[in-house]
GROMACS .gro file of C-alpha atoms in nm:
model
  139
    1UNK     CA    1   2.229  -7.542   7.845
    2UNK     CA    2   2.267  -7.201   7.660
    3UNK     CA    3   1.997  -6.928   7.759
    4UNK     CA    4   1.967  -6.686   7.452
    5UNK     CA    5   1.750  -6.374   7.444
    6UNK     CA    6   1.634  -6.453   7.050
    7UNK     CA    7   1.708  -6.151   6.862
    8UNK     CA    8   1.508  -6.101   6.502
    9UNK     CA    9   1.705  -6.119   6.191
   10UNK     CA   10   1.866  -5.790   6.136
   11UNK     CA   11   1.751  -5.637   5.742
   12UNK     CA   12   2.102  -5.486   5.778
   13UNK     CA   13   2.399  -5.615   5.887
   14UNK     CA   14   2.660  -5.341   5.940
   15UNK     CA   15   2.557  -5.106   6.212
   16UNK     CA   16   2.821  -4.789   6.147
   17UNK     CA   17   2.886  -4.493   6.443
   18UNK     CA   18   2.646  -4.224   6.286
   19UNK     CA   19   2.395  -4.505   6.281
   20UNK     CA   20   2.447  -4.626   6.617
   21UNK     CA   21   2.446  -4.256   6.730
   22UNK     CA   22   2.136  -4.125   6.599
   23UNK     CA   23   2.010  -4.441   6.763
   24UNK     CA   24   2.137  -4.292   7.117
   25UNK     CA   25   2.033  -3.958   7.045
   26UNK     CA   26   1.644  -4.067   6.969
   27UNK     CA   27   1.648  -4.351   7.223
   28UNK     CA   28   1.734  -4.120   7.549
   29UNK     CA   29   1.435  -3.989   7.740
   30UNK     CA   30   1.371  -3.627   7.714
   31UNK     CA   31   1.516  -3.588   8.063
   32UNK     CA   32   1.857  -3.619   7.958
   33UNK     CA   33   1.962  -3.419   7.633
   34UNK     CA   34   2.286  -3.576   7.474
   35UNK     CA   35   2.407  -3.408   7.210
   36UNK     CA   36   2.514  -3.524   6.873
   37UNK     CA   37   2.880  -3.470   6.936
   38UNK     CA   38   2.860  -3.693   7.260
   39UNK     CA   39   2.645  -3.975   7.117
   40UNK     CA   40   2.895  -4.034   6.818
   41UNK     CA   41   3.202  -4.049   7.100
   42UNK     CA   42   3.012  -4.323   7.285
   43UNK     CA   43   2.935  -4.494   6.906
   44UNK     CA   44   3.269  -4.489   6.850
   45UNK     CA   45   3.372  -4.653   7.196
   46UNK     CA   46   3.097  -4.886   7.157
   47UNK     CA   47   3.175  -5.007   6.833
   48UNK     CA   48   3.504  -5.078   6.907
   49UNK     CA   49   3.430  -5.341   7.172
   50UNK     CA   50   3.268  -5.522   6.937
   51UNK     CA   51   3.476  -5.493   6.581
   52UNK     CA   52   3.280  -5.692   6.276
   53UNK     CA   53   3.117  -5.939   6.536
   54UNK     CA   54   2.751  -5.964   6.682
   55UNK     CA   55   2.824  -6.007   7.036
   56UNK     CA   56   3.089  -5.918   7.306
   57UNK     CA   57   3.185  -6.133   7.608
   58UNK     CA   58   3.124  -5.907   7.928
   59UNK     CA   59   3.443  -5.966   8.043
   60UNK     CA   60   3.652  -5.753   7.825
   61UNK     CA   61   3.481  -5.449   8.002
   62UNK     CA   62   3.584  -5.248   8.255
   63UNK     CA   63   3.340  -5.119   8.524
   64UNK     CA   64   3.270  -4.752   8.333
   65UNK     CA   65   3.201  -4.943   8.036
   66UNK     CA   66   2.964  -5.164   8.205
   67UNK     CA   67   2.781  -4.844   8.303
   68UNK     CA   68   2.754  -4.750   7.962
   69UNK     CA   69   2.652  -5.111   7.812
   70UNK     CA   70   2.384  -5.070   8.106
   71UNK     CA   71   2.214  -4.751   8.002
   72UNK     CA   72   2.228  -4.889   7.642
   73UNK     CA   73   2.055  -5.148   7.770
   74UNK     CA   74   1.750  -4.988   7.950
   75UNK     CA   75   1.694  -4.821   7.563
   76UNK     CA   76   1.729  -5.175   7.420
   77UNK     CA   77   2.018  -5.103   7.225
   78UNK     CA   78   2.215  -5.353   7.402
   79UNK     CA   79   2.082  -5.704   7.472
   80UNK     CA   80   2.247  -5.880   7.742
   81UNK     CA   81   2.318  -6.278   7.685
   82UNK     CA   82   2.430  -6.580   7.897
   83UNK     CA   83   2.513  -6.897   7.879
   84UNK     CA   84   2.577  -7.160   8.121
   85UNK     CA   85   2.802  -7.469   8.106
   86UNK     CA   86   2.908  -7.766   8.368
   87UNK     CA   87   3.235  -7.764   8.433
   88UNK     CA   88   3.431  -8.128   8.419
   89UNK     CA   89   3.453  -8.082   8.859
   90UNK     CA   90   3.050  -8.055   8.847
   91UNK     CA   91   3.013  -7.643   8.900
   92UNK     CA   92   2.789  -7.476   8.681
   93UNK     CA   93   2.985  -7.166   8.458
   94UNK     CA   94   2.798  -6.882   8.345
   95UNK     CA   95   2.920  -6.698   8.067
   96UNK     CA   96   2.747  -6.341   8.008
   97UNK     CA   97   2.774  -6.193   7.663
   98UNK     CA   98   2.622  -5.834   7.502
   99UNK     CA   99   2.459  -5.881   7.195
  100UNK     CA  100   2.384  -5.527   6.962
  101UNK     CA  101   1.994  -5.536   6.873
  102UNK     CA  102   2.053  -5.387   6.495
  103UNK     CA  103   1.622  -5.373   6.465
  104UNK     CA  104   1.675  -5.139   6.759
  105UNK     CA  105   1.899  -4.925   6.644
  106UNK     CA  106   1.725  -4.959   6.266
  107UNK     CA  107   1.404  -4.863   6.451
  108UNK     CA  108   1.561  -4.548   6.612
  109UNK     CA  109   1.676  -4.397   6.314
  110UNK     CA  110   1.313  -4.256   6.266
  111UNK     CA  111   1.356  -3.869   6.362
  112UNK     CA  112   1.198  -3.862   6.741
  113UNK     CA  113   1.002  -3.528   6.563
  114UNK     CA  114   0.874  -3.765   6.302
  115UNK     CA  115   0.767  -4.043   6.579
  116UNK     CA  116   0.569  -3.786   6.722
  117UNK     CA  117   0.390  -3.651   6.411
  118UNK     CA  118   0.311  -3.961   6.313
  119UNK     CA  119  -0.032  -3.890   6.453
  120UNK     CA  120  -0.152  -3.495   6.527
  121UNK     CA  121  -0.483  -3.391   6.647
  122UNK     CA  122  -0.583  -3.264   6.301
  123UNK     CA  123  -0.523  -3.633   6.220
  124UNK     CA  124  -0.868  -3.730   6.371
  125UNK     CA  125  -1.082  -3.418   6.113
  126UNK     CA  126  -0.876  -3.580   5.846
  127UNK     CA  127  -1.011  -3.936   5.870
  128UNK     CA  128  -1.316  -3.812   5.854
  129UNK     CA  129  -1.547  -3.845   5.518
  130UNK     CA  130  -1.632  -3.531   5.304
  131UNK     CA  131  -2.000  -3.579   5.317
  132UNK     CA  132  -2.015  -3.566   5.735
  133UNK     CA  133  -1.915  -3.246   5.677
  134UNK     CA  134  -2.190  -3.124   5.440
  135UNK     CA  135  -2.431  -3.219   5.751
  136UNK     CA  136  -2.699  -2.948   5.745
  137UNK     CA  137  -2.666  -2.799   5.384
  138UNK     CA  138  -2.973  -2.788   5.130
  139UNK     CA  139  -3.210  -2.885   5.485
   0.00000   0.00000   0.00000
């Protein structure tokens, strides 16, 4: 019986290393800085685990990879997957797969600057009607 995180539809479907990159950039915490430079060298190494295809099997990686896919994970770029089986002798076979999430990386394409601008506190006077602020006049 499979067990599948279910991962929305993707609007696109080719995620390329600048994409994937900016994506890393935005989606570590202000703690760590990474620059550009560095996030496009683990894009690149990334990408090439998984070619054209959706999802990896987590065997192909070594244990420094793993690290990575594991911090790419705690940002929800990476999904992880399994899927268990019963082998003909009984025993139950688990097969653990990493799965891109391309609304993740879509989402994190917004500018962090422009996430946080989204609302300022001059935001809050600006909601507010024209006549509130005639309160007073002509009394």
């Amino acid at each position: 019986m499979p067990i599948v995180t279910e991962i929305p539809p993707p609007e696109v479907q080719v995620i390329t290393v600048p994409m994937l990159a900016r994506a890393i950039v935005n989606g570590i915490s202000g703690e760590t800085k990474m620059n550009m430079e560095e996030a496009l060298n683990i894009a690149q190494h990334i990408l090439n685990f998984f070619g054209f295809e959706e999802r990896i099997i987590d065997n192909y990686l070594e244990p420094d990879d793993r690290g990575l896919f594991y911090m790419l994970e705690e940002i929800r770029i990476l999904i992880p997957e399994r899927e268990e089986t019963t082998l003909y002798d009984g025993r139950e076979w688990r097969i653990h797969y990493w799965v891109i999430n391309t609304r993740r990386v879509l989402e994190l394409q917004v500018e962090k600057e422009e996430r946080e601008k989204e609302f300022t506190e001059e935001d809050i006077y600006k909601e507010i009607p024209d006549e509130f602020w005639t309160r007073g006049v002509g009394e």
